[in-house]
Coordinates of C-alpha atoms and ligand atoms in Angstrom, one line a residue:
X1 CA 20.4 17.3 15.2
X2 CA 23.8 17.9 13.0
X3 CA 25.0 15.5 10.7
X4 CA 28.1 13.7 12.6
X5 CA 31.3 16.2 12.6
X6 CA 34.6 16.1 13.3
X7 CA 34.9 19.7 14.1
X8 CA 36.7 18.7 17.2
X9 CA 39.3 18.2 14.5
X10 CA 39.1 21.6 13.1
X11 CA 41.4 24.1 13.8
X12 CA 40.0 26.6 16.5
X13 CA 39.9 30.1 13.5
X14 CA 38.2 27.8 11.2
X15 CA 35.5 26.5 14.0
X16 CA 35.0 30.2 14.5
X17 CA 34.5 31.5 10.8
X18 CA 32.1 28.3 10.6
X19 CA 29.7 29.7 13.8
X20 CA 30.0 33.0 12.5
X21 CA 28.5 31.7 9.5
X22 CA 26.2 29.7 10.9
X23 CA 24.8 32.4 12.8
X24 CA 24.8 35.3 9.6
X25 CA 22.0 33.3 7.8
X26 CA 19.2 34.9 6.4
X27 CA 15.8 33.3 6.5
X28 CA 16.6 32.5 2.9
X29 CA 19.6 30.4 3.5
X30 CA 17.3 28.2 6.1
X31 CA 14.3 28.3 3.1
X32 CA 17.0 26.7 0.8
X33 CA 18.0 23.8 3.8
X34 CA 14.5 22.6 3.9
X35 CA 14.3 18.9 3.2
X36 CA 13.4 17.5 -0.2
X37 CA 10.9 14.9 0.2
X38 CA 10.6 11.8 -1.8
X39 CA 7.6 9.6 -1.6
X40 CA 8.5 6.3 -2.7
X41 CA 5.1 4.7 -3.1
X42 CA 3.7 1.3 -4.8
X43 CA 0.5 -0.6 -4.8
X44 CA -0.8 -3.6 -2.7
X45 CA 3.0 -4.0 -1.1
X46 CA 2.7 -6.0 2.2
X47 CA 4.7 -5.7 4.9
X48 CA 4.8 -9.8 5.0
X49 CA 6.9 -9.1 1.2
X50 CA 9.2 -6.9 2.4
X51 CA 12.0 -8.6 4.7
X52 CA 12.9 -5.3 6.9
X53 CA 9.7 -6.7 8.3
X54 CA 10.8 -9.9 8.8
X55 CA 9.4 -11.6 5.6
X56 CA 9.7 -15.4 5.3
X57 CA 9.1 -15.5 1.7
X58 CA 11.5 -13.4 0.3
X59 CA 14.3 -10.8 0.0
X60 CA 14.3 -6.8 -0.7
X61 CA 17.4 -5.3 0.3
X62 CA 17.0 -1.9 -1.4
X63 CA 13.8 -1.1 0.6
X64 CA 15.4 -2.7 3.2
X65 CA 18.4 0.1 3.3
X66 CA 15.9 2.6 4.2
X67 CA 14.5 0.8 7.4
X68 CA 18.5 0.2 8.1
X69 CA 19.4 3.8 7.9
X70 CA 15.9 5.1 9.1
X71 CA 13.0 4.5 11.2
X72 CA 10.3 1.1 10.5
X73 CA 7.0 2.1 11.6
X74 CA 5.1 -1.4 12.8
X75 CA 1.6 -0.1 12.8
X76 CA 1.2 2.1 9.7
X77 CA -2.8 1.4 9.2
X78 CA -5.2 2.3 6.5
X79 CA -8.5 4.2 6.8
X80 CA -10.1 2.1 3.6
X81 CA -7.7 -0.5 1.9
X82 CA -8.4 -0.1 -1.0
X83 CA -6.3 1.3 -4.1
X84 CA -8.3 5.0 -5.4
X85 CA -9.4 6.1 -1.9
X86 CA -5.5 5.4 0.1
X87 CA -4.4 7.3 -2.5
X88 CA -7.1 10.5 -1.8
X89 CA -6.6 9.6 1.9
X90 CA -3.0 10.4 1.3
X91 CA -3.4 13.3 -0.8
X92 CA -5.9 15.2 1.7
X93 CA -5.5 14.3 4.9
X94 CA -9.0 13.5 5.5
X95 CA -11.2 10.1 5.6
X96 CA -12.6 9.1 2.3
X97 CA -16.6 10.7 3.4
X98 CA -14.6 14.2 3.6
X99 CA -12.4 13.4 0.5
X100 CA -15.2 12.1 -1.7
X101 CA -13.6 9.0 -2.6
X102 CA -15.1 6.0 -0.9
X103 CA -14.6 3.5 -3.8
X104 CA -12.5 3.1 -6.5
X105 CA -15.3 4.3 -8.9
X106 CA -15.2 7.4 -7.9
X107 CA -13.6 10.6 -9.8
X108 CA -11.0 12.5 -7.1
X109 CA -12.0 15.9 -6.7
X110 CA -8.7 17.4 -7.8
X111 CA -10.5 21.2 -6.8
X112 CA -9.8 20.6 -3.1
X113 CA -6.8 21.1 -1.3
X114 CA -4.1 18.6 -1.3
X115 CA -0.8 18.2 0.1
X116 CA 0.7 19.2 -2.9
X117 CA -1.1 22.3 -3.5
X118 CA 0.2 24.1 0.0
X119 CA 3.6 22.5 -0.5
X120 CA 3.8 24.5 -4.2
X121 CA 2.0 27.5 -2.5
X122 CA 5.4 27.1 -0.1
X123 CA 7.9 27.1 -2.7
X124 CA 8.2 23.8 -3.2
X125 CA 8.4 22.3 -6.8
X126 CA 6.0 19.3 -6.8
X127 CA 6.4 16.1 -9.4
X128 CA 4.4 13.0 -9.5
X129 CA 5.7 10.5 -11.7
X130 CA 3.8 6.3 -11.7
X131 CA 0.8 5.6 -11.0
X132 CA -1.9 8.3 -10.2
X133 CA -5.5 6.3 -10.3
X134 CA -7.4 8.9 -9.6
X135 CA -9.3 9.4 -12.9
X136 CA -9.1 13.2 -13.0
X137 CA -5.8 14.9 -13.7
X138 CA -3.7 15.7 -11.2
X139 CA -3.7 18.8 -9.8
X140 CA -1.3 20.6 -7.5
X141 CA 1.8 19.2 -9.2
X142 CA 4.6 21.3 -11.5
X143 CA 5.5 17.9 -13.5
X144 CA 3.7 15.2 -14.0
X145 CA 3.9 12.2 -15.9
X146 CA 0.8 9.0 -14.7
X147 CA -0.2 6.1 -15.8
X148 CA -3.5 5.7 -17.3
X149 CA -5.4 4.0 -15.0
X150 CA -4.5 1.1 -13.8
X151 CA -1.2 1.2 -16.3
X152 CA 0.4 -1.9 -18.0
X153 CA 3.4 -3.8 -17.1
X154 CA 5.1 -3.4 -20.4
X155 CA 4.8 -0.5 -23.0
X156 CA 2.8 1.8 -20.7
X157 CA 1.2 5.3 -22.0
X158 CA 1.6 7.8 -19.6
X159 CA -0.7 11.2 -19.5
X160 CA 0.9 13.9 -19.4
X161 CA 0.0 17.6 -19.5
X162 CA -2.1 17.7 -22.7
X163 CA -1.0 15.1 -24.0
X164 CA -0.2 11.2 -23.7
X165 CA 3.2 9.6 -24.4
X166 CA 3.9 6.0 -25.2
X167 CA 7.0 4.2 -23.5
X168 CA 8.3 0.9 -24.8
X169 CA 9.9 -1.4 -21.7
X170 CA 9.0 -2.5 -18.8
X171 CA 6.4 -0.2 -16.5
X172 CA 8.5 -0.3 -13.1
X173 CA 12.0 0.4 -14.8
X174 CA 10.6 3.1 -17.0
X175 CA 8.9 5.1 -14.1
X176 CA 12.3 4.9 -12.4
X177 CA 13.8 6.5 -15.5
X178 CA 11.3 9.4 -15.6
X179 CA 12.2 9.8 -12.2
X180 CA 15.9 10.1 -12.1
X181 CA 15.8 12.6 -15.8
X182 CA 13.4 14.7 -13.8
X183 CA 15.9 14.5 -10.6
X184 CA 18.7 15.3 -12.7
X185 CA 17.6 17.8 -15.7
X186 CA 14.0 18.5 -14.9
X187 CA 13.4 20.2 -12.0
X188 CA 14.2 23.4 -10.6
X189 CA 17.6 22.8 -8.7
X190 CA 16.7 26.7 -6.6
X191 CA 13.7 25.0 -5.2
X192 CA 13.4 22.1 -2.6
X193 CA 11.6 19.4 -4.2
X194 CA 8.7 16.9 -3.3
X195 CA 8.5 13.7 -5.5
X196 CA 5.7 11.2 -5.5
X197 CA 7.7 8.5 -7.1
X198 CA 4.5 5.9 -7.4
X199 CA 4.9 2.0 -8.7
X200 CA 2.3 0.2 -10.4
X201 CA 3.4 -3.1 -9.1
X202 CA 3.1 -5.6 -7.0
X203 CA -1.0 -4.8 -8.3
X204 CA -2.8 -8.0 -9.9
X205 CA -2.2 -9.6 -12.6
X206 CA 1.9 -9.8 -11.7
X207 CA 4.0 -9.5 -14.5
X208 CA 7.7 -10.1 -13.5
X209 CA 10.2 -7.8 -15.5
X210 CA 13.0 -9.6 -17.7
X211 CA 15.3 -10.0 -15.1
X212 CA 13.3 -11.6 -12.8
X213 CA 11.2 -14.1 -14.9
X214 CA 12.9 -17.5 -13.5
X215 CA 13.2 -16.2 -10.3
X216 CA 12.1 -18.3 -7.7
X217 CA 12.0 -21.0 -10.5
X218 CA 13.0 -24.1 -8.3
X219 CA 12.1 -23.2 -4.5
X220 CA 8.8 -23.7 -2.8
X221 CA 7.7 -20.6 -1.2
X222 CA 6.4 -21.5 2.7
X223 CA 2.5 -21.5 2.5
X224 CA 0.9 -18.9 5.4
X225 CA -0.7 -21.1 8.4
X226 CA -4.6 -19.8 7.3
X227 CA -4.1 -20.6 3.8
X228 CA -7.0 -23.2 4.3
X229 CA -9.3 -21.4 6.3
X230 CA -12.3 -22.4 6.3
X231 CA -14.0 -18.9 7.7
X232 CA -15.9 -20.4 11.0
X233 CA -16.5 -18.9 14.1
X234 CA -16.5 -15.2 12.4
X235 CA -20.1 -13.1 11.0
X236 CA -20.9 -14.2 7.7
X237 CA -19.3 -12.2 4.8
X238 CA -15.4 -13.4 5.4
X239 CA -16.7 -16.8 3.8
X240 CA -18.9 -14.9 0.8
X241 CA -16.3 -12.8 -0.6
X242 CA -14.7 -13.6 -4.5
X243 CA -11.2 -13.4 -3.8
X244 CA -9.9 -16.7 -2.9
X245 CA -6.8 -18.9 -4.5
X246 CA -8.7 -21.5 -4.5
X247 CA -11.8 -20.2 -7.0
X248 CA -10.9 -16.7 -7.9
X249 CA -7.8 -16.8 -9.7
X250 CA -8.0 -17.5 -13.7
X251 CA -5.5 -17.9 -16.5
X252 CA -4.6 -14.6 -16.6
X253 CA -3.4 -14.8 -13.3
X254 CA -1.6 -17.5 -13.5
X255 CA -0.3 -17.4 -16.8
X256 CA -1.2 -21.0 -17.0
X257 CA -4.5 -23.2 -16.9
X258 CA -5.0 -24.4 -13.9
X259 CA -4.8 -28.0 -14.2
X260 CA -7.4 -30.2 -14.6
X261 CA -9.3 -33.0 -15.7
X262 CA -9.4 -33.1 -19.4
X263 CA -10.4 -35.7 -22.1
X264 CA -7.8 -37.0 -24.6
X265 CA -8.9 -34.6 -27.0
X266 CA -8.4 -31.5 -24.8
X267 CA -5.4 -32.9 -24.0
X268 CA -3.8 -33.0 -26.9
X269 CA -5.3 -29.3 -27.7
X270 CA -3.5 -28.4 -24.5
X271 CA -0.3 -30.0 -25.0
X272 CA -0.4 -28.2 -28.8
X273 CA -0.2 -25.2 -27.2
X274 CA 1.5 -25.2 -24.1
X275 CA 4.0 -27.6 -24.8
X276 CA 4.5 -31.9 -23.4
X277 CA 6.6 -29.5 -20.4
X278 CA 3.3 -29.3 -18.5
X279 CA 2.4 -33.2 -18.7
X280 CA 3.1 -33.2 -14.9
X281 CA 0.3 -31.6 -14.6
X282 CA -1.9 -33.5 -16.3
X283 CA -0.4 -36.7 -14.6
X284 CA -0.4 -34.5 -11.5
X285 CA -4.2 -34.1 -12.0
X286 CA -4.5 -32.1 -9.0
X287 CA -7.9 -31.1 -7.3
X288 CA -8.7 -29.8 -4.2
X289 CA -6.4 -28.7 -1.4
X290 CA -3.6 -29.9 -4.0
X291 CA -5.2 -27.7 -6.8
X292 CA -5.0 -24.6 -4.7
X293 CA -1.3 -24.9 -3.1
X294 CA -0.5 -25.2 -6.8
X295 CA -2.4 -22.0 -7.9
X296 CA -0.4 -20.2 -4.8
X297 CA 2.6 -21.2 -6.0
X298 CA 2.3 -19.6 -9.2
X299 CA 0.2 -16.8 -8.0
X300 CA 2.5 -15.6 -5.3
X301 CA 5.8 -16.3 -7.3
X302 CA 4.4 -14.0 -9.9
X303 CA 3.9 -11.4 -7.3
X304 CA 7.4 -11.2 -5.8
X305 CA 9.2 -10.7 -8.8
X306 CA 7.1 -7.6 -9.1
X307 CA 8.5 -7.0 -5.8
X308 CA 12.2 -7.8 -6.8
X309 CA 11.9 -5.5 -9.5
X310 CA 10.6 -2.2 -7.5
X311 CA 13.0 -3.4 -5.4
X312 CA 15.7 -3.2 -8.3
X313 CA 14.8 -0.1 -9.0
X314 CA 14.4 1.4 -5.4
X315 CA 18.2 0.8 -5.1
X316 CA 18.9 3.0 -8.8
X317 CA 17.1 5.8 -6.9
X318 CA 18.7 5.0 -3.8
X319 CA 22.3 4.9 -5.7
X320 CA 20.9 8.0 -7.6
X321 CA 20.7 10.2 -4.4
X322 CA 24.1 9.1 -3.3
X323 CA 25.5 10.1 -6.1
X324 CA 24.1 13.0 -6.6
X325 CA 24.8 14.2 -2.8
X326 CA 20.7 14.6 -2.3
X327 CA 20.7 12.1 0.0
X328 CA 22.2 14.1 3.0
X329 CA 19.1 16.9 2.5
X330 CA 15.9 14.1 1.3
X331 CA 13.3 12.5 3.4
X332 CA 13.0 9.3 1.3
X333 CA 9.3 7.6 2.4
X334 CA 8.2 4.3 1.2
X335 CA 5.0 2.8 1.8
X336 CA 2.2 1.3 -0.2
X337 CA -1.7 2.3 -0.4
X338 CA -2.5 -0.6 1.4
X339 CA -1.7 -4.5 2.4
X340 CA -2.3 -7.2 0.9
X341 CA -3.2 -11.0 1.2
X342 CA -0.5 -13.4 0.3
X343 CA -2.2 -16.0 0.9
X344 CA -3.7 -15.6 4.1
X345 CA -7.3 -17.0 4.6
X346 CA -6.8 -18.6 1.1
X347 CA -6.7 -14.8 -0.5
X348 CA -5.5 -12.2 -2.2
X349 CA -6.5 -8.6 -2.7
X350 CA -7.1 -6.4 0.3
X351 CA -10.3 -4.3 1.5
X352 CA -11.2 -6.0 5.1
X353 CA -9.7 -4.4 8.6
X354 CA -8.0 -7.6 8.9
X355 CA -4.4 -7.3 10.0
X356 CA -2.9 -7.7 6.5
X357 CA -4.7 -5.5 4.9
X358 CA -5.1 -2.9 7.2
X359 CA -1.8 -2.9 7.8
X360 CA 0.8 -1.4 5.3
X361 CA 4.6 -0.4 5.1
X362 CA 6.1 2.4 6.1
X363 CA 9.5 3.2 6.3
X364 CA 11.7 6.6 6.6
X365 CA 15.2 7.9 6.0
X366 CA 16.4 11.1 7.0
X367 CA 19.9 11.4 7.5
X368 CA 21.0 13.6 10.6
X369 CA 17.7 13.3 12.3
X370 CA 16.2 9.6 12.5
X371 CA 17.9 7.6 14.1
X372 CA 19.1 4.5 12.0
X373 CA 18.1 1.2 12.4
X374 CA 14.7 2.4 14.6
X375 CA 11.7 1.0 15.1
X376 CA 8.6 2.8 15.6
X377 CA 5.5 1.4 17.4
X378 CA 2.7 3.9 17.8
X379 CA -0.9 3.7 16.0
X380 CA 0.1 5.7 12.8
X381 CA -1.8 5.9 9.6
X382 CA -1.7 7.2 6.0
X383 CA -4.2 10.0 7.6
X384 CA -1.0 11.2 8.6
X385 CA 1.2 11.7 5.9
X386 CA -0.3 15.0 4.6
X387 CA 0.2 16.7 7.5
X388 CA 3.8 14.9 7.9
X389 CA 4.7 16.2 4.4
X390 CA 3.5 20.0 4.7
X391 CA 5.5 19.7 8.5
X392 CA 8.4 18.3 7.3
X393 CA 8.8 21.6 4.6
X394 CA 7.5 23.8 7.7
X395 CA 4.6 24.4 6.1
X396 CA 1.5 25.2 8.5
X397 CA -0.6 21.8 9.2
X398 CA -4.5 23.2 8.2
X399 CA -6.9 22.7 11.1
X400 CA -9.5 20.6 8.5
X401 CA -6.4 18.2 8.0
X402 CA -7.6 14.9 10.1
X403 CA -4.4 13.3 10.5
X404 CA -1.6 14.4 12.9
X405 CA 2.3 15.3 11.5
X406 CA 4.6 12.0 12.1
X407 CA 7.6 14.4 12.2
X408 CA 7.7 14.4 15.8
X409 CA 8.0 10.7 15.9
X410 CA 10.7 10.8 13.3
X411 CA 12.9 12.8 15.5
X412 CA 11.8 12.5 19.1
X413 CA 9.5 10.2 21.4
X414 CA 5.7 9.5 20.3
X415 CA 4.2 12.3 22.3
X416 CA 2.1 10.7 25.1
X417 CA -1.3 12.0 23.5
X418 CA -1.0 9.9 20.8
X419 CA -3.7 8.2 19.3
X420 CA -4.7 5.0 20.7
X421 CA -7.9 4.1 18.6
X422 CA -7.8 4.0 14.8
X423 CA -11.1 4.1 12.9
X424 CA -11.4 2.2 9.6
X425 CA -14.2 2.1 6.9
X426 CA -14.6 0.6 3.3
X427 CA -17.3 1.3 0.6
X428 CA -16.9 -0.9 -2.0
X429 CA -19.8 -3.1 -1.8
X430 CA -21.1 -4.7 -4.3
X431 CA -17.5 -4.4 -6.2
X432 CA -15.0 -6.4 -7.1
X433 CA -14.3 -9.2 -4.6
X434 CA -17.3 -9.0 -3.1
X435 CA -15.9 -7.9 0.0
X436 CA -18.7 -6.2 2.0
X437 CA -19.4 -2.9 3.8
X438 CA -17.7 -2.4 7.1
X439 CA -16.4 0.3 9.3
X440 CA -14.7 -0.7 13.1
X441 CA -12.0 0.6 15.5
X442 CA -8.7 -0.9 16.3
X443 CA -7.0 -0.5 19.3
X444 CA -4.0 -2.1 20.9
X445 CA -5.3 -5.3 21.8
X446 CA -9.2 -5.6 20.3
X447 CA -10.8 -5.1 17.2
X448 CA -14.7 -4.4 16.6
X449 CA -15.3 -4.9 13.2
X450 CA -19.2 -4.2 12.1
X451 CA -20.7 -5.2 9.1
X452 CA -23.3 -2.5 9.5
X453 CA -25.8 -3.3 5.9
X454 CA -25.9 -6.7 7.4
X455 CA -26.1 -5.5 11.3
X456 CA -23.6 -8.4 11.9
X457 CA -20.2 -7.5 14.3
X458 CA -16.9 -9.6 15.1
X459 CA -14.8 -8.9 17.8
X460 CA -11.1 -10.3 17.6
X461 CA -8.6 -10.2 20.9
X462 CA -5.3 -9.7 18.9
X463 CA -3.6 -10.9 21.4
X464 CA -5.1 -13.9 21.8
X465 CA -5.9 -14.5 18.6
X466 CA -3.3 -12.1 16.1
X467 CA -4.4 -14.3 12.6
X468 CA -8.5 -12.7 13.5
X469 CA -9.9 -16.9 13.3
X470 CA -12.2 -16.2 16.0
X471 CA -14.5 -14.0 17.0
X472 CA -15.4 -13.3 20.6
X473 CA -18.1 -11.1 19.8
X474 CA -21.0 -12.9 21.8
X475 CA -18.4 -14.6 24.2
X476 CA -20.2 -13.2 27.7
X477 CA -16.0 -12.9 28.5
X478 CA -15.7 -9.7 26.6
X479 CA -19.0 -8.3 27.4
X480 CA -17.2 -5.1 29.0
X481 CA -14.9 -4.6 26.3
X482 CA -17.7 -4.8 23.3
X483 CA -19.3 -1.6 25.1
X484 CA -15.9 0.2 25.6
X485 CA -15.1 -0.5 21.8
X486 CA -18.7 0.9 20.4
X487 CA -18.5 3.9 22.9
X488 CA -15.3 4.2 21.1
X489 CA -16.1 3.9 17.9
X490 CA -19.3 6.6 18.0
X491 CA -16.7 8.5 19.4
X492 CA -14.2 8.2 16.2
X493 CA -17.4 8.3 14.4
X494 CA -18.1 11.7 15.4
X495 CA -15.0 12.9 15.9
X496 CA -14.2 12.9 11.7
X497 CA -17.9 13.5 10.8
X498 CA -19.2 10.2 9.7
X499 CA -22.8 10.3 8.1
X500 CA -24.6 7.4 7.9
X501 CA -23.8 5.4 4.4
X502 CA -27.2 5.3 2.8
X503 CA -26.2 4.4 -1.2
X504 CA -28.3 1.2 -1.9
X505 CA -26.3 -2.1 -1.4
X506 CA -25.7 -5.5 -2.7
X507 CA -26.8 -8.3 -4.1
X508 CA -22.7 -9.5 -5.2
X509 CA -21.8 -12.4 -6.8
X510 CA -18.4 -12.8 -8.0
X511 CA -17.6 -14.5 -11.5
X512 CA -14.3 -16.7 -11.3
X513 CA -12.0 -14.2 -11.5
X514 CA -13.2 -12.0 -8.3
X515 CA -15.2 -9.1 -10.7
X516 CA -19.2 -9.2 -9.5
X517 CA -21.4 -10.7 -11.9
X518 CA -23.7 -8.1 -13.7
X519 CA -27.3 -8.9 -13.0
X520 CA -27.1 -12.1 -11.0
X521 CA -30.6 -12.6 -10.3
X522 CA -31.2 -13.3 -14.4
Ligands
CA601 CA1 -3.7 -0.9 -4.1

């Protein structure tokens, strides 16, 4: 599609000279029109935080200019929420049993062929420039510039080739200004580009940038309907995991002591410290259901002014390409590497096929050839983006690549053969959370989770049931559809070359923060 003209305007020699030039290109001249690609990326973003999604908690309008001048895919779904292996998922274009990196323990392979790699091959120039978390250094990239690990929120040393370098400021600001100095004066303006522009925040433990620190200071932020669940009528790990509001959450989390009983002596301790501003608390004395609303408060303030700042700084970048006239030639991408609980079934975190976690954002601008303001609805997944990226530049999709190019979506219908199923499967068990092993297939309507060290399944009609309270695994009702879903799901099983998980499991007890408990049985 061309960008909108007015060439009806033109006079009729200067239409001409235009067609004739048009039509003398070399293959060159088309080389230098392929897209620059910019993949705007941060970590445990849900959809329910953004409000191009319709978020009842809180604003974004910078991400939301890229769902209002592009596409907003509604089902965008994980093969393994969790940080490390979305982020090898993405890289590859294969499941985490073909990519190596079923947990976040694991070292990436940075020998194997990525994205990146065939884009360079191509004539791309790659950058990468955030958060990497991938323990080995990253490969397949002409800049780079990654956060240690998990990375700080303020002063954060960033690896670099051979080297580290130590920034003073805050984490999501700084990584915007590596970006834009690489976009202006580091990269080679001959070449299309591809830049992984990659967020640490909204990760735990939620420290708000300057600007945002008495943000939502004075409102109540609406609590999610499953915020008390209690975990009945499901198999037995949703109630066993460590990453509840209620018990999981600690000081560092909330910045605060959760309040409590105390003596008059502890009191006083408290008060020397924290100043007589918290007395309400004490008065308050809050316990139970009243104890955890409070916690939520804090905890999911916290988290949305790390939104409001990659927000923030998604519209510098957004300015940024403006200004600089990129905009017209970049695919600009946001997603995250995967959902996130705000709340819902008294968590946070991610890791479980539940909807919010399974679920994650994905939106797309590309001026000229998706359409703006659109709305996307097919079964996509960050399987896909690899072979979305490498189409996007043109670049041959490799046949090992298990995820299928969205480019056709961007620009034209979802072609009919779609995928209709989507397989899922985390690792991390025991691990942090204590969330435990599961693989299952979603489809439109049903989801067969199974809980296979524990041979325990749930079955949830999402239409019927979209918040997942209520298994109708044994319900006689949905006898048929239990057999169609696990024909299904040995069929996605075989299809990407599952072998059976045999590393030694559990037991996992999680310490008040979430992190297991080192050798609970002493
Ligand atoms: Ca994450």
């Amino acid at each position: 599609m061309l960008h909108y003209n007015q060439s009806t305007m033109l006079p009729r020699f200067l239409l001409l000279l235009l067609l004739v030039t048009a039509s003398a290109c070399t293959s060159g001249d088309r080389a230098a029109k392929r897209p620059n690609i910019i993949f705007i990326f941060t970590d445990d973003h849900t959809a329910a935080a953004l409000s191009a999604y319709g978020s009842a908690v809180n604003v974004t309008p910078n991400l939301d200019r890229i769902a209002q001048e592009g596409m907003r895919f509604d089902q965008c779904l994980v093969t393994n929420s969790i940080c490390a292996p979305s982020r090898a998922v993405i890289l590859t274009g294969k499941h985490s049993h073909i990519n190596g990196q079923l947990t976040n323990g694991n070292r990436f392979d940075g020998a194997q062929q990525t994205f990146p790699k065939l884009l360079q091959t191509a004539g791309y120039q790659t950058g990468i420039i955030g958060k990497w978390h991938l323990r080995s250094e990253p490969t397949g990239f002409d800049h780079w510039q990654v956060l240690i690990g998990q990375g700080p929120y303020y002063n954060p040393r960033f690896l670099i080739p051979g080297d580290t370098i130590r920034i003073e400021g805050y984490t999501t600001n700084i990584i915007t200004d590596l970006a834009l100095d690489w976009l202006e004066n580091g990269r080679d303006v001959t070449k299309p580009f591809m830049l992984m522009y990659q967020h640490k925040a909204p990760h735990r433990e939620w420290h708000p940038g300057p600007d945002h620190y008495e943000m939502y200071a004075d409102v109540e932020i609406p609590e999610p309907p499953t915020l008390f669940d209690d975990y009945s009528n499901r198999a037995s790990p949703a109630a066993e995991q460590g990453m509840t509001i209620a018990r999981h959450l600690n000081v560092t989390d909330l910045k605060l002591q959760a309040p409590r009983s105390m003596n008059a002596e502890q009191t006083a301790l408290w008060e020397e410290v924290y100043g007589p501003r918290n007395e309400e608390f004490h008065a308050a004395n809050l316990q139970g259901d009243d104890l955890t609303r409070w916690k939520y408060q804090r905890y999911v303030k916290e988290y949305l002014r790390t939104v409001a700042g990659v927000d923030d700084n998604v519209g510098r970048l957004l300015d940024y390409l403006d200004e600089s006239g990129l905009s017209d030639n970049t695919v600009v991408i946001y997603s995250s590497d995967q959902g996130w609980y705000l709340g819902e079934h008294g968590w946070y975190d991610k890791r479980w096929m539940y909807e919010e976690s399974l679920r994650t954002p994905l939106l797309v601008r590309w001026p000229g050839e998706v359409e703006p303001g659109s709305v996307n609805n097919a079964m996509v997944s960050n399987l896909d983006f690899a072979a979305t990226f490498l189409d996007l530049a043109g670049v041959a999709v490799p046949s090992d690549l298990q995820g299928r190019s969205l480019k056709p979506l961007f620009t034209t219908d979802t072609p009919e053969d779609w995928r209709t199923s989507h397989y899922y499967h985390y690792y991390e068990y025991p691990g942090y959370h204590c969330v435990e092993r599961h693989y299952g297939v979603r489809t439109e309507r049903y989801k067969l989770i199974y809980f296979y060290t524990r041979d325990e399944w749930e079955l949830f009609d999402l239409e019927a049931d979209p918040m997942e309270l209520n298994s109708v695994y044994t319900d006689e009702a949905y006898a048929v559809t239990v057999t169609e879903l696990k024909a299904e799901l040995a069929r996605l099983r075989e299809q990407y070359a599952v072998p059976e998980d045999e590393r030694p499991t559990g037991p996992c007890i999680p310490n008040e923060r979430g992190a297991p408990i080192r050798n609970p049985q002493q």
